[in-house]
Tab-separated table of N, CA and C in Angstrom:
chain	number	residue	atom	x	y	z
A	918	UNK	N	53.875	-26.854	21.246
A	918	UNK	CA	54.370	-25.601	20.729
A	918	UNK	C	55.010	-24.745	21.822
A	919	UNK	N	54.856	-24.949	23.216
A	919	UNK	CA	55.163	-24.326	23.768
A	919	UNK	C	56.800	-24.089	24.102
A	920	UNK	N	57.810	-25.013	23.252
A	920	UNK	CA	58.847	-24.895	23.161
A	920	UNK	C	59.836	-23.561	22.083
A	921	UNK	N	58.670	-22.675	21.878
A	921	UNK	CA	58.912	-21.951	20.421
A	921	UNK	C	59.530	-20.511	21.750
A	922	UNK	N	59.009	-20.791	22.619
A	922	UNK	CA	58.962	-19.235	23.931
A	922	UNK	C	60.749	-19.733	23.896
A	923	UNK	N	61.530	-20.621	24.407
A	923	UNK	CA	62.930	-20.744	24.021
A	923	UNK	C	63.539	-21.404	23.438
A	924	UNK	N	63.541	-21.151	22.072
A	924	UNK	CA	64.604	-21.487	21.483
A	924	UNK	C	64.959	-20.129	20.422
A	925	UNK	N	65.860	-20.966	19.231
A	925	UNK	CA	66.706	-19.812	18.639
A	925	UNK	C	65.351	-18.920	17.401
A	926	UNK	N	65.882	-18.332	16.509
A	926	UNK	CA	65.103	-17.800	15.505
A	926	UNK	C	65.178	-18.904	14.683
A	927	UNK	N	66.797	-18.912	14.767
A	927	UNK	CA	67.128	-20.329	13.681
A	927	UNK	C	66.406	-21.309	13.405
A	928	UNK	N	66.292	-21.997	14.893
A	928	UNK	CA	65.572	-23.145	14.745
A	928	UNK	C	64.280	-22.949	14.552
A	929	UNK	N	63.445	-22.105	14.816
A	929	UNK	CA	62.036	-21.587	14.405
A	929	UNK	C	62.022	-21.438	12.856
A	930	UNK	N	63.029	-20.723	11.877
A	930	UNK	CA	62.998	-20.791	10.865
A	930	UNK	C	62.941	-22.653	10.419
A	931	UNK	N	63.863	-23.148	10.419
A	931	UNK	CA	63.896	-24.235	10.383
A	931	UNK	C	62.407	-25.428	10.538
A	932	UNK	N	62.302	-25.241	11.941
A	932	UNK	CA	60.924	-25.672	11.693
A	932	UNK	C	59.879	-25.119	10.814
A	933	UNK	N	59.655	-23.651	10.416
A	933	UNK	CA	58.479	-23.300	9.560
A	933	UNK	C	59.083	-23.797	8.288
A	934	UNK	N	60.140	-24.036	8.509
A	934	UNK	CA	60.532	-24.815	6.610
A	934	UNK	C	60.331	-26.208	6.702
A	935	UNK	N	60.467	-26.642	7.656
A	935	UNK	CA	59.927	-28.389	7.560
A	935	UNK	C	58.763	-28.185	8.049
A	936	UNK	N	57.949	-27.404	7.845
A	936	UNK	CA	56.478	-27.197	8.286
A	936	UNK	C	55.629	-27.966	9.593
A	937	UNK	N	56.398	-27.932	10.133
A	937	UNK	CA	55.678	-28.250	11.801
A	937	UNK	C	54.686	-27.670	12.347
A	938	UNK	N	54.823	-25.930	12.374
A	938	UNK	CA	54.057	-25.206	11.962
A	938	UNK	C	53.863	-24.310	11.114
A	939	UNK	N	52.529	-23.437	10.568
A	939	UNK	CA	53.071	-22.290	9.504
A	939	UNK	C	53.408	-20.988	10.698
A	940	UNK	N	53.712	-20.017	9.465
A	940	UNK	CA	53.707	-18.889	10.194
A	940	UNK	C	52.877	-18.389	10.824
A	941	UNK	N	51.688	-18.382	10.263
A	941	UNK	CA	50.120	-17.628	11.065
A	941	UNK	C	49.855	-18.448	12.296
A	942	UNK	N	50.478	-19.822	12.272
A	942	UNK	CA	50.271	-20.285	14.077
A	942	UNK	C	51.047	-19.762	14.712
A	943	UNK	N	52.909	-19.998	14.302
A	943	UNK	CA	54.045	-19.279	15.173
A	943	UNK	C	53.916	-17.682	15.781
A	944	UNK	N	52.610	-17.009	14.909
A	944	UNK	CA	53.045	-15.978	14.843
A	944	UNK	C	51.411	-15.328	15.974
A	945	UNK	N	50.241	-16.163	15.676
A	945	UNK	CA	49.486	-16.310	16.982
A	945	UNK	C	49.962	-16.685	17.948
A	946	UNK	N	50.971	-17.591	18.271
A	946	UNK	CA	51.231	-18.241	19.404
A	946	UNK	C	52.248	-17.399	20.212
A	947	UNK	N	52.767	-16.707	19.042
A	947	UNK	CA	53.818	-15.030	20.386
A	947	UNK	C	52.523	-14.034	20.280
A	948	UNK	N	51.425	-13.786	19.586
A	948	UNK	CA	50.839	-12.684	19.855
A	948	UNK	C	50.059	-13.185	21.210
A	949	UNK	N	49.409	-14.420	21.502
A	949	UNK	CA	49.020	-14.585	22.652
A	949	UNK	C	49.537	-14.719	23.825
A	950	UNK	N	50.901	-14.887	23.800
A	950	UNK	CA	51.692	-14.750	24.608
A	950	UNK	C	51.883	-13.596	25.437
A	951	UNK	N	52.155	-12.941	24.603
A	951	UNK	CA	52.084	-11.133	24.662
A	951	UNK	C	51.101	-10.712	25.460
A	952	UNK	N	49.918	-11.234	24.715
A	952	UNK	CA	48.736	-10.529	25.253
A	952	UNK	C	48.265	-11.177	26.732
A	953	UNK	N	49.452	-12.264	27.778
A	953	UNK	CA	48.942	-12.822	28.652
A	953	UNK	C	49.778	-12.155	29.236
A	954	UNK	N	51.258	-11.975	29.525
A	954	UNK	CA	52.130	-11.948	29.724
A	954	UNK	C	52.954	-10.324	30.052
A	955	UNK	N	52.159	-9.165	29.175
A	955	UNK	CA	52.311	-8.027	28.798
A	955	UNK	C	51.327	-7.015	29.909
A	956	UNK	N	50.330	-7.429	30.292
A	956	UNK	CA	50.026	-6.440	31.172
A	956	UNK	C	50.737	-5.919	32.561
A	957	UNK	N	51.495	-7.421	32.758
A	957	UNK	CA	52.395	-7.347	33.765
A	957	UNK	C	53.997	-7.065	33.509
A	958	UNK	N	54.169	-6.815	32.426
A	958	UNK	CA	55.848	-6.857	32.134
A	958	UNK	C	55.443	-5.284	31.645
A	959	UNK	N	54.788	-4.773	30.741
A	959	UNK	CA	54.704	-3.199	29.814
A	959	UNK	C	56.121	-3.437	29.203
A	960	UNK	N	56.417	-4.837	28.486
A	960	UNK	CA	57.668	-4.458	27.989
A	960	UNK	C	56.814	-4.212	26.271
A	961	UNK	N	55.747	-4.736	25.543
A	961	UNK	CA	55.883	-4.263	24.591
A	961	UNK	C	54.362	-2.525	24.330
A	962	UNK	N	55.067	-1.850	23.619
A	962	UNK	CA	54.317	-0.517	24.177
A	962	UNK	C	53.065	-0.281	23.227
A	963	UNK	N	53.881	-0.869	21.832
A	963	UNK	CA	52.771	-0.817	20.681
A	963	UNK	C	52.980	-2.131	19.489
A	964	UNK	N	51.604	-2.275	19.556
A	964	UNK	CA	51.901	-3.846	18.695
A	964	UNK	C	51.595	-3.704	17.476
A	965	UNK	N	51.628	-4.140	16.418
A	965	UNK	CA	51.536	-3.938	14.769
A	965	UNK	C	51.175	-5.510	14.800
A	966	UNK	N	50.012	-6.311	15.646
A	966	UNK	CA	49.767	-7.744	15.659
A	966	UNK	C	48.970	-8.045	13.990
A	967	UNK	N	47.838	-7.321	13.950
A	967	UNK	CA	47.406	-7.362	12.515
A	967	UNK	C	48.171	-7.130	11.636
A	968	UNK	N	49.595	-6.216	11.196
A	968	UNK	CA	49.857	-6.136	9.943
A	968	UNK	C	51.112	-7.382	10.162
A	969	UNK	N	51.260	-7.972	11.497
A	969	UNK	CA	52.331	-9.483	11.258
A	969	UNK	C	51.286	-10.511	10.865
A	970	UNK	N	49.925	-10.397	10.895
A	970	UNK	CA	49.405	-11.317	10.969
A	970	UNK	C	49.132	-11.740	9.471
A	971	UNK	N	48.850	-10.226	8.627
A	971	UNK	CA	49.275	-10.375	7.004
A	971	UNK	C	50.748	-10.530	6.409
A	972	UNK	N	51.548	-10.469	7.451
A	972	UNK	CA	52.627	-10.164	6.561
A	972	UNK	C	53.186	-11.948	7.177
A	973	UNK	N	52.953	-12.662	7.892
A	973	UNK	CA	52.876	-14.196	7.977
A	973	UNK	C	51.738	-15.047	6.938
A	974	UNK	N	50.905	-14.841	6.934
A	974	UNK	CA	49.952	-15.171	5.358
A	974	UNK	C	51.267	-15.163	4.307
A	975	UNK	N	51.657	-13.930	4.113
A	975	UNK	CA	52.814	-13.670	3.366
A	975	UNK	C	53.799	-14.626	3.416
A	976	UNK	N	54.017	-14.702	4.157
A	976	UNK	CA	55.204	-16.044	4.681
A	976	UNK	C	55.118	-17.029	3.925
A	977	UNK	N	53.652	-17.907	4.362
A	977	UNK	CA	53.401	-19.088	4.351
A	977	UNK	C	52.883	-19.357	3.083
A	978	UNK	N	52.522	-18.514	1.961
A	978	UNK	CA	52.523	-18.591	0.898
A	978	UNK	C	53.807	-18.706	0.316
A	979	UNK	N	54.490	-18.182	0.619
A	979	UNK	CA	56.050	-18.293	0.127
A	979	UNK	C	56.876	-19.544	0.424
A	980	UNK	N	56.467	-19.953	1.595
A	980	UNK	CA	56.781	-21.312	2.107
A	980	UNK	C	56.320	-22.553	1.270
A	981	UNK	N	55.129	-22.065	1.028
A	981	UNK	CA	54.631	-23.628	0.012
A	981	UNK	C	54.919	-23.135	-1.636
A	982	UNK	N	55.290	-22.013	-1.799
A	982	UNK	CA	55.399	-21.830	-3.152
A	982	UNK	C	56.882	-21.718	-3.861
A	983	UNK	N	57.969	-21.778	-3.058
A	983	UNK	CA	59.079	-20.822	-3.548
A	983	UNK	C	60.355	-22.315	-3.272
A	984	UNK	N	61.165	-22.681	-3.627
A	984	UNK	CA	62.286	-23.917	-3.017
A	984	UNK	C	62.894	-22.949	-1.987
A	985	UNK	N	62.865	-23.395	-0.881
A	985	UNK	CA	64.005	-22.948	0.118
A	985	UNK	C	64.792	-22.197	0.587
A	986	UNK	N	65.801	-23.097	-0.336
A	986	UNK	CA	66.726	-22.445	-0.362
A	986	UNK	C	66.974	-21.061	-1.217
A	987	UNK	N	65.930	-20.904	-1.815
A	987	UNK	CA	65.911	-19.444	-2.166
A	987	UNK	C	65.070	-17.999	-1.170
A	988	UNK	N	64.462	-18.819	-0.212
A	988	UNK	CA	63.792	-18.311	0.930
A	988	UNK	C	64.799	-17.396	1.512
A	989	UNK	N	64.480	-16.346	2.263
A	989	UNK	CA	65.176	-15.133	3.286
A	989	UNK	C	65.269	-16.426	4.725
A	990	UNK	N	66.893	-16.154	4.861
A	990	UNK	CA	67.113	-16.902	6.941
A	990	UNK	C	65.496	-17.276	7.554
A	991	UNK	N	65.113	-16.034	8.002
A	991	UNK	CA	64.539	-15.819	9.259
A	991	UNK	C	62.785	-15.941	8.571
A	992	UNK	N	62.256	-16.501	7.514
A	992	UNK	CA	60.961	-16.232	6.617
A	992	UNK	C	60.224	-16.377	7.981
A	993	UNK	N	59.432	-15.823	8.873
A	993	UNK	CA	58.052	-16.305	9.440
A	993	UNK	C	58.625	-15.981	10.634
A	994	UNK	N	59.622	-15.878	10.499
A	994	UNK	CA	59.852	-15.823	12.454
A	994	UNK	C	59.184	-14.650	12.966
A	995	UNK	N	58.777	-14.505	14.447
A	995	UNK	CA	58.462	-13.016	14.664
A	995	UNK	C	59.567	-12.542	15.807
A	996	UNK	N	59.508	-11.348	15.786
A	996	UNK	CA	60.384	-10.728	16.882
A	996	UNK	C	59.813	-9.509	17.097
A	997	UNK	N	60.205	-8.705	18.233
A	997	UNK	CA	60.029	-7.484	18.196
A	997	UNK	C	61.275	-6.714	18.096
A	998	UNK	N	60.982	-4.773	18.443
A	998	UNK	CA	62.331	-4.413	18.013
A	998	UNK	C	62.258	-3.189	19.617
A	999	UNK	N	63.446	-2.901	19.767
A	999	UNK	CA	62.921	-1.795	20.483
A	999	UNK	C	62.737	-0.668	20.178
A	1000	UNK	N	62.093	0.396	20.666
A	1000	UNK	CA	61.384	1.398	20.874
A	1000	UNK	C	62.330	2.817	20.208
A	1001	UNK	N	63.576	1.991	20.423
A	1001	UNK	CA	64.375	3.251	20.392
A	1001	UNK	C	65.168	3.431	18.827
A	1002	UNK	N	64.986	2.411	17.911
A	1002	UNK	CA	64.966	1.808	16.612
A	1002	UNK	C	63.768	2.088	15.502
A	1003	UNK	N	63.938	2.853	14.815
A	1003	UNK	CA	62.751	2.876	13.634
A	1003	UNK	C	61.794	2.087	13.516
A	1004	UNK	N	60.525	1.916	13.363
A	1004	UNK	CA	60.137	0.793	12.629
A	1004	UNK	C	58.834	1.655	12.289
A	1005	UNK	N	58.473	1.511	10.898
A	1005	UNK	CA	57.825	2.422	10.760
A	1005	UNK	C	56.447	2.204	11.170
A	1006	UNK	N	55.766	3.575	11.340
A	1006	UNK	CA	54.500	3.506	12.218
A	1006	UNK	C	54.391	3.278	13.682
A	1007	UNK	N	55.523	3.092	14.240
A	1007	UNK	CA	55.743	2.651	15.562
A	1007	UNK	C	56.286	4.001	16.534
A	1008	UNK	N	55.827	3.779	17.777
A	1008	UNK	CA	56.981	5.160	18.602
A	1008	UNK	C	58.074	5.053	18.110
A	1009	UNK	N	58.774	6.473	18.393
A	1009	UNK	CA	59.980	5.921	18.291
A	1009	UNK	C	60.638	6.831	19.834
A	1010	UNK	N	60.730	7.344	20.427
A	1010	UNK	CA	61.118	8.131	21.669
A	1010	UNK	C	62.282	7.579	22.293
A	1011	UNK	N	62.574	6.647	22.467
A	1011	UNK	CA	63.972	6.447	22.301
A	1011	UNK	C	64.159	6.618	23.977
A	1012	UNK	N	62.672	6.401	24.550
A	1012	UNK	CA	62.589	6.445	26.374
A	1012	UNK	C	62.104	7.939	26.939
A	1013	UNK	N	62.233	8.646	25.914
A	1013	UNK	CA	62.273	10.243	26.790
A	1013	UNK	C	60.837	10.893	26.324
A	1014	UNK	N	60.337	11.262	26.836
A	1014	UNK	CA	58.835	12.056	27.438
A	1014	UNK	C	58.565	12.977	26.465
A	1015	UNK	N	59.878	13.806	26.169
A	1015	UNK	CA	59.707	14.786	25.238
A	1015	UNK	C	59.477	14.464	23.767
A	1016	UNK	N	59.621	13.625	23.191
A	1016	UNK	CA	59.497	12.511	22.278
A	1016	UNK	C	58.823	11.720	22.367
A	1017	UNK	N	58.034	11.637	23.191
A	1017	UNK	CA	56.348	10.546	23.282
A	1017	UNK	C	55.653	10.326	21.925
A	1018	UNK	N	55.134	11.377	21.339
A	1018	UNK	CA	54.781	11.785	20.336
A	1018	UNK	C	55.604	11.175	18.855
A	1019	UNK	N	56.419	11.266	18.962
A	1019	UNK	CA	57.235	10.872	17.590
A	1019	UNK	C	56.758	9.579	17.126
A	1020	UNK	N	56.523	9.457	15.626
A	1020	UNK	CA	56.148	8.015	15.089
A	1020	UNK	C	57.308	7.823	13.854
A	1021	UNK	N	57.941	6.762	13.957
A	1021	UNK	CA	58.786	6.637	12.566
A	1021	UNK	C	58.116	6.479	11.306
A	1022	UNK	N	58.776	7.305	10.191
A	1022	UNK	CA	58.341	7.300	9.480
A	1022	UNK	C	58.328	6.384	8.477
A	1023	UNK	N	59.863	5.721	8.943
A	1023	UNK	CA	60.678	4.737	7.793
A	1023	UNK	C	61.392	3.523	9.032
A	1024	UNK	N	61.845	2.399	8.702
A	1024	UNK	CA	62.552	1.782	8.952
A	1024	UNK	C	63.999	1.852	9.335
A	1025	UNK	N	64.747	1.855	10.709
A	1025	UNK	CA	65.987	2.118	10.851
A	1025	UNK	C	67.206	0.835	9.808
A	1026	UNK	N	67.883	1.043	9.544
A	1026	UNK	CA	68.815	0.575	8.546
A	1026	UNK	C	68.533	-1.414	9.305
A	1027	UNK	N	68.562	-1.651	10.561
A	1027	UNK	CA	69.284	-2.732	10.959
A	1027	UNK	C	67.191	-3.321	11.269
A	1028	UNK	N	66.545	-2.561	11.315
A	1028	UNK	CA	64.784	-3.281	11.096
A	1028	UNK	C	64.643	-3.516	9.730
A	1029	UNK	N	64.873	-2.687	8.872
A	1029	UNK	CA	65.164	-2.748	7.030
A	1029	UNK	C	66.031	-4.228	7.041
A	1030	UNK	N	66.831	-4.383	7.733
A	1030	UNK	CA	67.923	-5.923	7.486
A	1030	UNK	C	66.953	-7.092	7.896
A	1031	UNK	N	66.359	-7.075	9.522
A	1031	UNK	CA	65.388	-7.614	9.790
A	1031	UNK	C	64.645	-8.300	8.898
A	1032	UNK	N	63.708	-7.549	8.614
A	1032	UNK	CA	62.396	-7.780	7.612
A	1032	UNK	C	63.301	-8.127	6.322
A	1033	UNK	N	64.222	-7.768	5.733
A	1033	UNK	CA	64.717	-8.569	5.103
A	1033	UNK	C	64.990	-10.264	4.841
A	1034	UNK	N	65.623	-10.424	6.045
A	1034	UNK	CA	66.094	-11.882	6.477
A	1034	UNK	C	64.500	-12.560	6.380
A	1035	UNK	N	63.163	-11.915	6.401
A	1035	UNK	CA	62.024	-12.663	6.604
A	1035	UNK	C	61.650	-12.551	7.614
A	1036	UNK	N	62.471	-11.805	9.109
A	1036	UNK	CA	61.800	-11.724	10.448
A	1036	UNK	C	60.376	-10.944	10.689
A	1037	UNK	N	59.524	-11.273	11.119
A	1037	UNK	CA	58.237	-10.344	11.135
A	1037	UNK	C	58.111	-9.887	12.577
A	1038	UNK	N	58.334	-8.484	12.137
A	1038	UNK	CA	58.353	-7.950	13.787
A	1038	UNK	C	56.930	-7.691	14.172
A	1039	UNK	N	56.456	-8.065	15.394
A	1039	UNK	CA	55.196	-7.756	16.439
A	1039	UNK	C	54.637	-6.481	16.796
A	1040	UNK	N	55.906	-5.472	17.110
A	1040	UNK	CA	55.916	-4.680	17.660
A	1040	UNK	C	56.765	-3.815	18.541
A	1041	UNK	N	56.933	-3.092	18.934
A	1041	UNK	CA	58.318	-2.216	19.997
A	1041	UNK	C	58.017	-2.263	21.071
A	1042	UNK	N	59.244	-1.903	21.675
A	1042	UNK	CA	59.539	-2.818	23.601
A	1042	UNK	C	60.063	-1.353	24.137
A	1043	UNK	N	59.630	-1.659	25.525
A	1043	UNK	CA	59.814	-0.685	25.698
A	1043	UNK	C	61.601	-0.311	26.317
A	1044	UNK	N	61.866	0.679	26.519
A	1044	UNK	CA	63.535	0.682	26.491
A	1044	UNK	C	63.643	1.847	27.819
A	1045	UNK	N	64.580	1.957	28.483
A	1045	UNK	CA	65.075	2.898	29.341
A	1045	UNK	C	65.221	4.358	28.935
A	1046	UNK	N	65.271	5.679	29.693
A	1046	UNK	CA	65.723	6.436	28.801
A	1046	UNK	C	66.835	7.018	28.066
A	1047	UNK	N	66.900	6.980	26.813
A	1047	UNK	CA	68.326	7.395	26.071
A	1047	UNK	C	68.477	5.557	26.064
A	1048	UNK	N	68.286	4.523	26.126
A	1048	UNK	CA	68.723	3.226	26.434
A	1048	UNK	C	69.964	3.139	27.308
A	1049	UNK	N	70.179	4.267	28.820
A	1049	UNK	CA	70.769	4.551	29.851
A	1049	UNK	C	71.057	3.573	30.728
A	1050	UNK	N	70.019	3.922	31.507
A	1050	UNK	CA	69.699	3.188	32.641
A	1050	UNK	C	69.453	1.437	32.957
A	1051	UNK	N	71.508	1.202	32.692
A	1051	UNK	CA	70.893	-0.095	33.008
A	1051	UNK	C	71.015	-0.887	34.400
């Protein structure tokens, strides 16, 4: 499994449709990642690991129940989003101090597309301030 850290979404979709693995492994196997990997990077700031972990259950019921090709692109994949992007329940500060505090309330238009396609986001990353400083 350890080939899932690079490759595409695509092909991750792909494999959870020829069932290699389900979602609730793909989707342990980036949360542990995270959780090895993250004390030293602080790239992700806040994780939503439990509600991907239901919303992959979700998946994988859909996977054995539904044909395919009527499935969303991305069903099971996980990703995260950044910080500076809606997602609801998540910071949203957008890098700046004065805005620490802020939690979205709703989904930005292009995380709404996301979770559409079937992507299950992890959690938000952290971003520069204003997404400036690169």
């Amino acid at each position: 499994m350890e080939h899932i850290f690079n490759t595409s979404g695509k092909h991750l979709a792909q494999e959870l449709r020829d069932g290699k693995y389900s979602a609730v492994e793909l989707i342990e196997a980036y949360i542990q990642e995270i959780q090895v990997v993250n004390p030293r990077l602080n790239a992700v700031v806040r994780d939503r690991f439990n509600l991907a972990r239901e919303e992959a259950k979700e998946a994988d019921h859909k996977l054995q129940t539904i044909d395919h090709d009527q499935l969303p692109p991305y069903l099971g994949v996980p990703c995260t989003v950044k910080e500076s992007f809606q997602l609801s329940g998540m910071p949203n500060s957008a890098g700046l101090r004065s805005r620490e505090q802020v939690i979205a309330k709703e989904d930005a238009v292009v995380v709404q597309r996301l979770r559409k396609s079937g992507a299950i986001p992890l959690g938000v990353t952290n971003t520069s301030e204003l997404c400036m400083w690169m």
